[in-house]
Amino acid sequence: MTTLGMCINGVAVSGTDTFAVNNPSTGETAGYAPNATLSDLDNAVAAAHEAFKSWSLKSDEELASYCGQVTEKIGEHAEELATLLTAEQGKPLNGLGSRWEMGGSQAWAEYTTGLSLPMKVLQDNNEGKVELFRKPIGVVGSITPWNFPVMIAIWHIMPALRTGNTVVIKPSPLTPLATLRLVEIMNEVLPAGVVNIVTSDDSGDNIGAAMSAHPDIRKIIFTGSCATGKKVAASAVETVKRMTLEMSGNDAAIVLPDVDAKAIAEGLFWGGFINNGQTCACMKRLYVHEDVYDDVCSALVDFARNIPVGDGMSEDSILGPVQNKMQFEKVARLVEASKTKGRVLLGGTPGEGLFFPPTIIADLENGDPLVDEEQFGPVLPIIKYSNIEDVIVAANDNPTGLGGSVWSSDIEAAKKIGARMECGSVWINKHGAIQPNAPFGGVKSSGIGVEFGEEGLAEYTDIQVMFS
Ligand code: NAD
């Protein structure tokens, strides 16, 4: 049974007690993680604060070299981390599961290693020279969710390190194991105190809340729900922390009348069901024009009914269970509430344990709970529309604004509609594709700031302008 220590100042710390982490596929214990106290958090922040003094003075080349070594370590341990991830998260090893997440983690780490934010000369003339420098901020506090625990940890840690910051990370209590091991591995190549980890079951001291209020944490990078993100923002304001908040989404997809239903069915399915729908920027509301409505519904159902669902550890599974009971109950509630009005085209009945089959429900509309709320699970509502202006209003009629998509054989027409969607990313004929060179973030309630690319890297820096 895996019992991993927290890594604080390069040393394994077991904490005064541990908590069990559930394997959602089997209901058995996947391993144990330490329950940090506020004093463990203070120690981790103090270690990161001390390490910052020398880490922040390293040259750009030295920082890139360390990040390169971390990337290599991730590659060497990919299979071990994928197995831990499947045990605690439930996602299959195969398909767009743990091995895929590890591939993404490595790709992001490598790309971020290659980025740089060199000094910019703003002016150099008789009146003097003006130079803009990007300086590290200090200790970065990273708070991560349970849906893509390793990849999101990489998204938080790598740009922080690359720009000369040090880190204290706190993973979700539901999925701390792979992140504990990831940080342990990173510490094989990094100086002590540069990356520290604390874990907690959130039942006693709320370590996340203490991080957002901590005076020696200078930036918070948070990925999680809107409700928690707002609390983080409120308490981080007191110490004027820099903040990047990546929060919930309720992405709309608009299918135009000129599509070939069979040709887009696979893309629609994975747009909505990647990671069992437990993905921030996956399709959560599907609006289909009346001319192709029946064809799209049946093509999507035909594709979805053949997806193997099972224990994540089985090499045959392509989708796994819902990650936790609270999420499972939310999905079940939203599906039940849809049954009086909607037509269940596929699934709809909870399975054993935390398994919920891919579920597709047609004939819903805005105002229905499954359309208005973020389901964050394997169920997709389909809404029929007849007028393009009305559907744009319906798609934008949500407090969130993370992603959106338009599906059409006329790319230019689709782009014009996409430009009117209120969201940070718009995809044409796909949904949810992200890449390390393209900034990603939400508008409206979905967040503040972006990750990835130079724009994302810049969020780990303060600007200093020097006049000479
Ligand atoms: P959550 O908000 O419940 O938890 C996220 C993290 O916050 C966990 O580590 C948790 O322990 C911690 N936390 C709990 N209370 C806290 C507090 N008071 N202060 C600070 N931290 C606290 O989210 P979740 O259920 O783990 O994740 C699912 C949500 O995350 C979904 O809504 C999803 O859309 C969102 N998400 C967004 C993105 C994005 O990039 N926008 C990516 C992935 C997930």
Short mmCIF file of C-alpha atoms and ligand atoms in Angstrom, two decimals:
data_model
loop_
_atom_site.label_atom_id
_atom_site.label_comp_id
_atom_site.label_asym_id
_atom_site.label_seq_id
_atom_site.Cartn_x
_atom_site.Cartn_y
_atom_site.Cartn_z
CA MET A 1 0.00 0.00 0.00
CA THR A 2 1.42 3.37 -1.00
CA THR A 3 2.15 5.81 1.86
CA LEU A 4 3.99 8.84 0.63
CA GLY A 5 5.55 11.67 2.62
CA MET A 6 5.21 15.38 2.01
CA CYS A 7 8.38 16.95 0.71
CA ILE A 8 9.32 20.02 2.76
CA ASN A 9 12.75 21.57 2.27
CA GLY A 10 13.86 18.46 0.40
CA VAL A 11 12.99 16.12 3.28
CA ALA A 12 10.13 13.61 3.52
CA VAL A 13 7.68 14.64 6.24
CA SER A 14 5.07 12.13 7.32
CA GLY A 15 2.80 14.46 9.34
CA THR A 16 1.10 13.53 12.59
CA ASP A 17 -1.56 11.44 10.87
CA THR A 18 -2.58 10.24 7.43
CA PHE A 19 -5.78 9.92 5.44
CA ALA A 20 -6.90 7.19 3.09
CA VAL A 21 -7.31 7.88 -0.62
CA ASN A 22 -10.10 5.97 -2.34
CA ASN A 23 -9.73 4.07 -5.60
CA PRO A 24 -12.96 5.07 -7.39
CA SER A 25 -12.92 1.97 -9.62
CA THR A 26 -12.89 -0.53 -6.74
CA GLY A 27 -13.83 1.37 -3.58
CA GLU A 28 -10.60 0.09 -2.03
CA THR A 29 -7.89 2.28 -0.53
CA ALA A 30 -5.36 3.38 -3.15
CA GLY A 31 -2.90 4.70 -0.59
CA TYR A 32 -2.42 7.11 2.30
CA ALA A 33 -1.37 10.74 2.34
CA PRO A 34 -0.17 12.86 5.28
CA ASN A 35 -2.54 15.31 6.92
CA ALA A 36 -0.63 18.57 7.15
CA THR A 37 -1.03 20.96 10.06
CA LEU A 38 -0.78 24.72 9.78
CA SER A 39 2.73 24.40 11.17
CA ASP A 40 3.68 22.01 8.32
CA LEU A 41 2.41 24.67 5.92
CA ASP A 42 4.45 27.36 7.69
CA ASN A 43 7.54 25.14 7.42
CA ALA A 44 6.95 24.59 3.72
CA VAL A 45 6.47 28.31 3.06
CA ALA A 46 9.57 29.16 5.13
CA ALA A 47 11.61 26.61 3.14
CA ALA A 48 10.36 28.04 -0.15
CA HIS A 49 11.03 31.58 1.09
CA GLU A 50 14.61 30.69 2.02
CA ALA A 51 15.22 28.80 -1.24
CA PHE A 52 13.91 31.77 -3.22
CA LYS A 53 16.92 33.84 -2.13
CA SER A 54 19.34 31.82 -4.25
CA TRP A 55 16.93 30.29 -6.80
CA SER A 56 15.73 33.73 -7.92
CA LEU A 57 19.33 34.78 -8.62
CA LYS A 58 20.03 31.88 -10.97
CA SER A 59 20.65 32.79 -14.60
CA ASP A 60 18.07 32.11 -17.26
CA GLU A 61 20.28 29.28 -18.58
CA GLU A 62 20.58 27.67 -15.15
CA LEU A 63 16.82 27.80 -14.59
CA ALA A 64 16.23 26.27 -18.04
CA SER A 65 18.76 23.55 -17.28
CA TYR A 66 17.01 22.60 -14.01
CA CYS A 67 13.62 22.60 -15.77
CA GLY A 68 15.10 20.33 -18.45
CA GLN A 69 16.24 17.88 -15.75
CA VAL A 70 12.77 17.91 -14.17
CA THR A 71 11.25 17.17 -17.59
CA GLU A 72 13.57 14.18 -18.00
CA LYS A 73 12.58 12.86 -14.59
CA ILE A 74 8.89 13.06 -15.50
CA GLY A 75 9.58 11.03 -18.63
CA GLU A 76 11.57 8.40 -16.71
CA HIS A 77 8.76 7.95 -14.15
CA ALA A 78 5.79 8.32 -16.52
CA GLU A 79 4.47 4.78 -16.18
CA GLU A 80 4.82 4.72 -12.39
CA LEU A 81 2.99 8.05 -12.10
CA ALA A 82 0.29 6.93 -14.58
CA THR A 83 -0.40 3.85 -12.46
CA LEU A 84 -0.70 5.91 -9.25
CA LEU A 85 -2.93 8.38 -11.06
CA THR A 86 -5.28 5.67 -12.27
CA ALA A 87 -5.45 4.15 -8.79
CA GLU A 88 -6.53 7.40 -7.15
CA GLN A 89 -8.37 9.22 -9.94
CA GLY A 90 -10.06 6.30 -11.66
CA LYS A 91 -9.23 7.38 -15.22
CA PRO A 92 -8.08 4.48 -17.39
CA LEU A 93 -4.44 3.90 -18.20
CA ASN A 94 -5.42 3.98 -21.87
CA GLY A 95 -7.54 6.18 -24.11
CA LEU A 96 -7.33 9.82 -23.07
CA GLY A 97 -6.43 8.59 -19.58
CA SER A 98 -3.36 8.46 -17.33
CA ARG A 99 -0.72 7.63 -19.92
CA TRP A 100 -2.09 10.42 -22.07
CA GLU A 101 -2.02 12.80 -19.08
CA MET A 102 1.61 11.89 -18.46
CA GLY A 103 2.41 12.52 -22.14
CA GLY A 104 0.78 15.95 -21.81
CA SER A 105 2.67 16.64 -18.59
CA GLN A 106 5.97 15.93 -20.27
CA ALA A 107 5.07 17.98 -23.35
CA TRP A 108 4.08 20.98 -21.23
CA ALA A 109 7.19 20.68 -19.06
CA GLU A 110 9.41 20.54 -22.14
CA TYR A 111 7.73 23.45 -23.88
CA THR A 112 7.82 25.63 -20.75
CA THR A 113 11.51 24.83 -20.31
CA GLY A 114 12.15 26.30 -23.78
CA LEU A 115 10.29 29.55 -23.06
CA SER A 116 12.00 32.71 -21.87
CA LEU A 117 11.05 36.29 -21.06
CA PRO A 118 14.11 38.35 -21.97
CA MET A 119 14.55 41.98 -21.04
CA LYS A 120 12.88 44.40 -23.47
CA VAL A 121 14.40 47.73 -24.42
CA LEU A 122 11.52 50.23 -24.46
CA GLN A 123 13.65 53.20 -25.38
CA ASP A 124 17.32 53.82 -26.19
CA ASN A 125 18.03 57.39 -27.40
CA ASN A 126 19.53 60.73 -26.38
CA GLU A 127 17.03 61.04 -23.59
CA GLY A 128 18.13 57.79 -21.99
CA LYS A 129 17.57 54.09 -21.92
CA VAL A 130 14.42 52.38 -20.58
CA GLU A 131 14.49 48.62 -20.01
CA LEU A 132 11.70 46.29 -18.91
CA PHE A 133 12.68 43.30 -16.78
CA ARG A 134 10.47 40.39 -15.74
CA LYS A 135 11.34 39.45 -12.17
CA PRO A 136 10.22 36.42 -10.13
CA ILE A 137 7.53 37.18 -7.58
CA GLY A 138 8.53 34.95 -4.64
CA VAL A 139 6.82 31.92 -3.15
CA VAL A 140 4.03 30.63 -5.39
CA GLY A 141 1.15 28.76 -3.73
CA SER A 142 -0.41 26.19 -6.06
CA ILE A 143 -3.83 24.68 -5.31
CA THR A 144 -4.97 21.92 -7.66
CA PRO A 145 -8.19 19.94 -8.33
CA TRP A 146 -8.80 16.19 -8.74
CA ASN A 147 -9.57 15.90 -12.46
CA PHE A 148 -6.07 16.17 -14.01
CA PRO A 149 -3.90 16.24 -10.87
CA VAL A 150 -0.51 15.63 -12.46
CA MET A 151 -0.92 17.74 -15.58
CA ILE A 152 -2.33 20.69 -13.65
CA ALA A 153 0.51 20.42 -11.11
CA ILE A 154 2.94 20.65 -14.02
CA TRP A 155 1.02 23.64 -15.44
CA HIS A 156 1.46 25.39 -12.09
CA ILE A 157 4.98 24.34 -11.10
CA MET A 158 6.97 24.53 -14.34
CA PRO A 159 6.34 28.19 -15.26
CA ALA A 160 6.95 29.15 -11.62
CA LEU A 161 10.35 27.44 -11.63
CA ARG A 162 11.26 28.64 -15.10
CA THR A 163 10.85 32.27 -14.00
CA GLY A 164 12.80 31.90 -10.73
CA ASN A 165 9.99 31.40 -8.21
CA THR A 166 9.74 28.70 -5.57
CA VAL A 167 6.61 26.66 -4.90
CA VAL A 168 4.36 25.18 -2.24
CA ILE A 169 1.74 22.94 -3.82
CA LYS A 170 -1.42 21.53 -2.23
CA PRO A 171 -3.22 18.89 -4.28
CA SER A 172 -6.87 17.90 -3.88
CA PRO A 173 -7.50 15.55 -0.92
CA LEU A 174 -9.14 13.19 -3.42
CA THR A 175 -6.01 12.78 -5.56
CA PRO A 176 -2.82 13.63 -3.63
CA LEU A 177 -0.75 10.50 -4.33
CA ALA A 178 0.66 11.04 -7.82
CA THR A 179 1.46 14.67 -6.95
CA LEU A 180 3.31 13.58 -3.78
CA ARG A 181 5.44 11.24 -5.87
CA LEU A 182 5.89 13.85 -8.61
CA VAL A 183 7.30 16.37 -6.13
CA GLU A 184 9.52 13.69 -4.58
CA ILE A 185 10.94 12.97 -8.04
CA MET A 186 11.44 16.67 -8.79
CA ASN A 187 13.38 17.00 -5.54
CA GLU A 188 15.93 14.48 -6.83
CA VAL A 189 17.22 17.20 -9.16
CA LEU A 190 16.15 20.49 -7.56
CA PRO A 191 17.81 22.30 -4.63
CA ALA A 192 16.03 21.80 -1.28
CA GLY A 193 13.03 24.06 -0.70
CA VAL A 194 12.42 24.99 -4.34
CA VAL A 195 9.31 22.78 -4.62
CA ASN A 196 7.46 21.71 -1.46
CA ILE A 197 4.20 19.85 -1.03
CA VAL A 198 1.59 19.73 1.72
CA THR A 199 -1.46 17.46 1.66
CA SER A 200 -4.61 17.57 3.73
CA ASP A 201 -8.03 15.96 3.79
CA ASP A 202 -9.60 19.42 4.34
CA SER A 203 -11.39 18.12 7.46
CA GLY A 204 -9.35 20.02 10.05
CA ASP A 205 -7.17 23.01 9.21
CA ASN A 206 -8.11 24.24 5.76
CA ILE A 207 -4.65 24.34 4.26
CA GLY A 208 -5.87 25.87 0.97
CA ALA A 209 -7.54 28.72 2.83
CA ALA A 210 -4.40 29.24 4.94
CA MET A 211 -2.31 29.36 1.76
CA SER A 212 -4.44 32.06 0.18
CA ALA A 213 -4.09 34.17 3.31
CA HIS A 214 -0.40 33.41 4.01
CA PRO A 215 1.69 36.60 4.11
CA ASP A 216 4.79 34.91 2.67
CA ILE A 217 3.05 33.43 -0.35
CA ARG A 218 3.22 36.12 -3.00
CA LYS A 219 1.21 34.51 -5.78
CA ILE A 220 -1.63 32.02 -5.83
CA ILE A 221 -2.32 29.82 -8.83
CA PHE A 222 -5.63 28.09 -8.27
CA THR A 223 -7.49 25.59 -10.43
CA GLY A 224 -10.86 24.41 -9.18
CA SER A 225 -14.48 25.38 -8.76
CA CYS A 226 -15.90 28.91 -8.97
CA ALA A 227 -17.13 28.70 -5.39
CA THR A 228 -13.67 27.94 -3.96
CA GLY A 229 -11.91 30.29 -6.39
CA LYS A 230 -13.98 33.21 -5.11
CA LYS A 231 -12.96 32.38 -1.53
CA VAL A 232 -9.32 32.21 -2.60
CA ALA A 233 -9.60 35.60 -4.31
CA ALA A 234 -11.27 37.18 -1.30
CA SER A 235 -8.59 36.08 1.16
CA ALA A 236 -5.65 36.70 -1.21
CA VAL A 237 -6.65 40.34 -1.61
CA GLU A 238 -5.64 41.14 1.97
CA THR A 239 -1.95 40.50 1.19
CA VAL A 240 -2.21 41.81 -2.41
CA LYS A 241 -1.14 38.52 -3.92
CA ARG A 242 -0.79 38.03 -7.65
CA MET A 243 -3.49 35.60 -8.72
CA THR A 244 -4.25 33.29 -11.57
CA LEU A 245 -7.63 31.63 -11.14
CA GLU A 246 -8.73 28.82 -13.47
CA MET A 247 -12.29 28.00 -12.50
CA SER A 248 -15.41 26.17 -13.64
CA GLY A 249 -16.83 26.26 -17.14
CA ASN A 250 -20.11 25.34 -18.78
CA ASP A 251 -18.96 25.25 -22.40
CA ALA A 252 -21.51 25.50 -25.19
CA ALA A 253 -21.08 23.89 -28.62
CA ILE A 254 -23.14 25.13 -31.58
CA VAL A 255 -23.74 22.77 -34.50
CA LEU A 256 -24.69 24.56 -37.74
CA PRO A 257 -27.12 23.05 -40.28
CA ASP A 258 -24.43 22.26 -42.89
CA VAL A 259 -22.58 19.53 -40.93
CA ASP A 260 -22.16 15.89 -41.87
CA ALA A 261 -23.53 14.31 -38.66
CA LYS A 262 -21.62 11.02 -38.97
CA ALA A 263 -18.35 12.80 -39.70
CA ILE A 264 -18.49 14.95 -36.55
CA ALA A 265 -19.88 12.33 -34.13
CA GLU A 266 -16.50 11.16 -32.80
CA GLY A 267 -15.27 14.75 -32.25
CA LEU A 268 -18.50 15.68 -30.50
CA PHE A 269 -18.28 12.66 -28.24
CA TRP A 270 -14.71 13.30 -27.09
CA GLY A 271 -15.44 17.02 -26.84
CA GLY A 272 -18.03 16.18 -24.17
CA PHE A 273 -16.78 12.97 -22.58
CA ILE A 274 -13.00 13.38 -22.27
CA ASN A 275 -12.01 12.30 -18.75
CA ASN A 276 -15.62 11.17 -18.29
CA GLY A 277 -16.81 14.77 -18.67
CA GLN A 278 -14.74 15.78 -15.64
CA THR A 279 -12.85 18.40 -17.59
CA CYS A 280 -13.04 22.14 -17.10
CA ALA A 281 -13.18 23.00 -20.80
CA CYS A 282 -15.22 20.16 -22.22
CA MET A 283 -18.52 20.47 -24.03
CA LYS A 284 -21.27 20.69 -21.44
CA ARG A 285 -24.19 21.98 -23.56
CA LEU A 286 -24.73 20.89 -27.16
CA TYR A 287 -26.94 23.16 -29.32
CA VAL A 288 -27.92 21.53 -32.64
CA HIS A 289 -29.81 23.12 -35.55
CA GLU A 290 -33.23 21.58 -36.19
CA ASP A 291 -32.29 20.56 -39.78
CA VAL A 292 -29.62 18.12 -38.52
CA TYR A 293 -30.89 17.53 -34.97
CA ASP A 294 -32.11 13.94 -35.38
CA ASP A 295 -29.08 12.93 -37.45
CA VAL A 296 -26.61 14.40 -34.96
CA CYS A 297 -28.40 12.80 -31.99
CA SER A 298 -28.36 9.36 -33.55
CA ALA A 299 -24.76 9.58 -34.87
CA LEU A 300 -23.54 10.67 -31.43
CA VAL A 301 -25.42 7.89 -29.65
CA ASP A 302 -24.13 5.31 -32.17
CA PHE A 303 -20.57 6.37 -31.43
CA ALA A 304 -21.03 6.63 -27.65
CA ARG A 305 -22.64 3.23 -27.14
CA ASN A 306 -19.46 1.41 -28.17
CA ILE A 307 -17.08 3.02 -25.67
CA PRO A 308 -15.75 0.47 -23.15
CA VAL A 309 -16.27 1.66 -19.57
CA GLY A 310 -14.55 -0.17 -16.71
CA ASP A 311 -11.87 -0.34 -14.02
CA GLY A 312 -9.16 2.15 -14.90
CA MET A 313 -6.46 -0.48 -14.36
CA SER A 314 -7.88 -2.69 -17.12
CA GLU A 315 -6.00 -2.18 -20.39
CA ASP A 316 -9.37 -2.42 -22.20
CA SER A 317 -11.13 0.47 -20.44
CA ILE A 318 -11.49 3.74 -22.32
CA LEU A 319 -13.63 5.52 -19.71
CA GLY A 320 -13.60 4.86 -15.96
CA PRO A 321 -15.81 5.73 -12.98
CA VAL A 322 -16.82 9.16 -11.74
CA GLN A 323 -14.03 10.24 -9.39
CA ASN A 324 -15.96 10.76 -6.15
CA LYS A 325 -19.31 10.33 -4.46
CA MET A 326 -20.21 14.01 -4.32
CA GLN A 327 -19.67 14.35 -8.07
CA PHE A 328 -21.53 11.11 -8.73
CA GLU A 329 -24.52 12.35 -6.75
CA LYS A 330 -24.51 15.63 -8.63
CA VAL A 331 -24.55 13.82 -11.97
CA ALA A 332 -27.34 11.50 -10.76
CA ARG A 333 -29.40 14.46 -9.52
CA LEU A 334 -29.04 16.38 -12.79
CA VAL A 335 -29.93 13.31 -14.85
CA GLU A 336 -32.99 12.57 -12.71
CA ALA A 337 -34.16 16.20 -12.95
CA SER A 338 -33.91 15.99 -16.77
CA LYS A 339 -36.07 12.92 -17.16
CA THR A 340 -39.48 14.59 -16.94
CA LYS A 341 -38.77 16.87 -19.88
CA GLY A 342 -35.79 15.42 -21.75
CA ARG A 343 -35.50 12.26 -23.83
CA VAL A 344 -32.81 9.90 -22.54
CA LEU A 345 -31.10 8.67 -25.71
CA LEU A 346 -28.34 6.71 -23.95
CA GLY A 347 -27.50 5.66 -20.38
CA GLY A 348 -29.35 7.52 -17.65
CA THR A 349 -29.22 4.82 -14.96
CA PRO A 350 -26.39 4.79 -12.41
CA GLY A 351 -24.17 1.72 -12.47
CA GLU A 352 -22.29 -0.09 -9.69
CA GLY A 353 -20.22 1.93 -7.22
CA LEU A 354 -19.11 5.16 -8.83
CA PHE A 355 -19.73 4.00 -12.40
CA PHE A 356 -22.20 6.10 -14.40
CA PRO A 357 -22.62 5.16 -18.07
CA PRO A 358 -22.16 7.78 -20.82
CA THR A 359 -25.54 9.51 -20.86
CA ILE A 360 -27.05 11.66 -23.60
CA ILE A 361 -30.31 13.53 -23.01
CA ALA A 362 -32.11 15.38 -25.84
CA ASP A 363 -34.85 18.03 -25.95
CA LEU A 364 -33.64 20.15 -23.04
CA GLU A 365 -33.27 23.94 -23.03
CA ASN A 366 -31.76 26.82 -21.10
CA GLY A 367 -33.35 27.00 -17.65
CA ASP A 368 -33.10 23.22 -17.18
CA PRO A 369 -30.60 22.34 -14.42
CA LEU A 370 -28.52 20.05 -16.65
CA VAL A 371 -28.08 22.92 -19.11
CA ASP A 372 -27.54 25.74 -16.63
CA GLU A 373 -25.26 23.97 -14.13
CA GLU A 374 -21.81 22.51 -14.70
CA GLN A 375 -22.46 18.72 -14.59
CA PHE A 376 -18.74 17.74 -14.57
CA GLY A 377 -19.53 14.14 -15.40
CA PRO A 378 -20.48 11.72 -18.21
CA VAL A 379 -23.76 13.32 -19.26
CA LEU A 380 -24.46 15.67 -22.13
CA PRO A 381 -27.68 17.67 -22.74
CA ILE A 382 -28.71 18.38 -26.34
CA ILE A 383 -30.77 21.46 -27.15
CA LYS A 384 -32.58 22.03 -30.47
CA TYR A 385 -32.46 25.50 -32.05
CA SER A 386 -33.76 27.08 -35.22
CA ASN A 387 -32.34 30.59 -35.25
CA ILE A 388 -28.64 31.40 -35.13
CA GLU A 389 -29.06 34.73 -33.32
CA ASP A 390 -31.11 33.03 -30.62
CA VAL A 391 -28.56 30.26 -30.13
CA ILE A 392 -25.70 32.72 -29.70
CA VAL A 393 -27.72 34.44 -26.95
CA ALA A 394 -28.48 31.05 -25.34
CA ALA A 395 -24.83 29.95 -25.50
CA ASN A 396 -23.70 33.19 -23.82
CA ASP A 397 -26.46 33.07 -21.23
CA ASN A 398 -24.28 31.59 -18.48
CA PRO A 399 -22.09 33.16 -15.80
CA THR A 400 -19.06 31.12 -16.92
CA GLY A 401 -16.96 31.67 -20.04
CA LEU A 402 -14.19 29.10 -20.39
CA GLY A 403 -14.48 27.47 -23.84
CA GLY A 404 -16.91 27.13 -26.72
CA SER A 405 -17.10 25.55 -30.16
CA VAL A 406 -18.82 25.86 -33.52
CA TRP A 407 -19.26 22.93 -35.90
CA SER A 408 -19.72 23.56 -39.64
CA SER A 409 -18.33 22.73 -43.06
CA ASP A 410 -17.92 26.48 -43.63
CA ILE A 411 -14.92 27.38 -41.46
CA GLU A 412 -15.15 31.14 -42.04
CA ALA A 413 -18.85 31.27 -41.16
CA ALA A 414 -18.12 29.21 -38.03
CA LYS A 415 -15.30 31.56 -36.99
CA LYS A 416 -17.63 34.57 -37.23
CA ILE A 417 -20.04 32.91 -34.82
CA GLY A 418 -17.19 31.73 -32.58
CA ALA A 419 -15.95 35.31 -32.27
CA ARG A 420 -19.31 36.24 -30.73
CA MET A 421 -19.10 33.57 -28.03
CA GLU A 422 -18.16 34.89 -24.59
CA CYS A 423 -15.29 32.54 -23.71
CA GLY A 424 -11.52 32.41 -23.52
CA SER A 425 -11.02 29.64 -26.14
CA VAL A 426 -13.11 28.87 -29.22
CA TRP A 427 -12.66 25.78 -31.33
CA ILE A 428 -13.99 25.11 -34.82
CA ASN A 429 -15.00 21.48 -35.48
CA LYS A 430 -13.37 20.30 -32.25
CA HIS A 431 -13.72 21.07 -28.55
CA GLY A 432 -11.27 21.33 -25.69
CA ALA A 433 -7.99 21.02 -27.60
CA ILE A 434 -5.35 22.90 -25.64
CA GLN A 435 -1.66 23.26 -26.33
CA PRO A 436 1.35 24.64 -24.43
CA ASN A 437 2.00 27.54 -26.83
CA ALA A 438 -1.57 28.93 -26.73
CA PRO A 439 -2.74 30.97 -23.71
CA PHE A 440 -5.67 29.34 -21.95
CA GLY A 441 -8.02 30.96 -19.44
CA GLY A 442 -11.59 31.90 -18.77
CA VAL A 443 -13.63 35.07 -19.04
CA LYS A 444 -16.56 36.07 -16.81
CA SER A 445 -16.77 33.77 -13.74
CA SER A 446 -14.38 31.20 -15.21
CA GLY A 447 -11.33 32.97 -13.93
CA ILE A 448 -8.70 35.63 -13.97
CA GLY A 449 -5.55 35.45 -16.08
CA VAL A 450 -4.18 32.77 -18.39
CA GLU A 451 -1.82 29.82 -18.35
CA PHE A 452 0.54 28.59 -21.11
CA GLY A 453 2.69 30.35 -23.66
CA GLU A 454 4.57 33.57 -23.00
CA GLU A 455 1.43 35.24 -21.70
CA GLY A 456 0.98 32.49 -19.11
CA LEU A 457 4.66 32.60 -18.13
CA ALA A 458 4.50 36.37 -17.64
CA GLU A 459 1.90 35.85 -14.88
CA TYR A 460 4.68 34.41 -12.70
CA THR A 461 6.62 37.67 -12.86
CA ASP A 462 6.47 41.25 -11.70
CA ILE A 463 7.60 43.99 -14.06
CA GLN A 464 10.51 46.18 -13.10
CA VAL A 465 11.35 49.10 -15.39
CA MET A 466 14.86 50.53 -15.20
CA PHE A 467 15.65 54.04 -16.42
CA SER A 468 19.33 54.88 -17.06
P1 NAD B 1 -12.60 22.54 -5.62
O1 NAD B 1 -12.78 24.01 -5.79
O2 NAD B 1 -13.54 21.81 -4.76
O3 NAD B 1 -11.15 22.23 -5.03
C1 NAD B 1 -9.99 22.71 -5.66
C2 NAD B 1 -8.87 22.80 -4.63
O4 NAD B 1 -9.18 23.82 -3.67
C3 NAD B 1 -8.64 21.52 -3.83
O5 NAD B 1 -7.24 21.32 -3.69
C4 NAD B 1 -9.27 21.86 -2.48
O6 NAD B 1 -8.71 21.14 -1.41
C5 NAD B 1 -8.92 23.33 -2.35
N1 NAD B 1 -9.75 24.09 -1.39
C6 NAD B 1 -10.89 23.70 -0.76
N2 NAD B 1 -11.36 24.71 0.02
C7 NAD B 1 -10.48 25.74 -0.12
C8 NAD B 1 -10.43 27.07 0.40
N3 NAD B 1 -11.37 27.54 1.23
N4 NAD B 1 -9.41 27.85 0.02
C9 NAD B 1 -8.47 27.41 -0.85
N5 NAD B 1 -8.47 26.16 -1.39
C10 NAD B 1 -9.47 25.34 -1.02
O7 NAD B 1 -12.57 21.95 -7.11
P2 NAD B 1 -12.54 20.42 -7.55
O8 NAD B 1 -13.88 19.82 -7.26
O9 NAD B 1 -11.32 19.77 -7.02
O10 NAD B 1 -12.35 20.55 -9.14
C11 NAD B 1 -13.42 20.59 -10.04
C12 NAD B 1 -13.66 22.00 -10.52
O11 NAD B 1 -12.46 22.54 -11.04
C13 NAD B 1 -14.67 22.08 -11.66
O12 NAD B 1 -15.58 23.13 -11.40
C14 NAD B 1 -13.81 22.41 -12.88
O13 NAD B 1 -14.50 23.11 -13.90
C15 NAD B 1 -12.70 23.20 -12.28
N6 NAD B 1 -11.50 23.16 -13.12
C16 NAD B 1 -11.14 24.27 -13.83
C17 NAD B 1 -10.03 24.23 -14.67
C18 NAD B 1 -9.61 25.44 -15.48
O14 NAD B 1 -8.52 25.43 -16.02
N7 NAD B 1 -10.43 26.46 -15.58
C19 NAD B 1 -9.29 23.05 -14.79
C20 NAD B 1 -9.69 21.93 -14.05
C21 NAD B 1 -10.79 21.99 -13.22
#
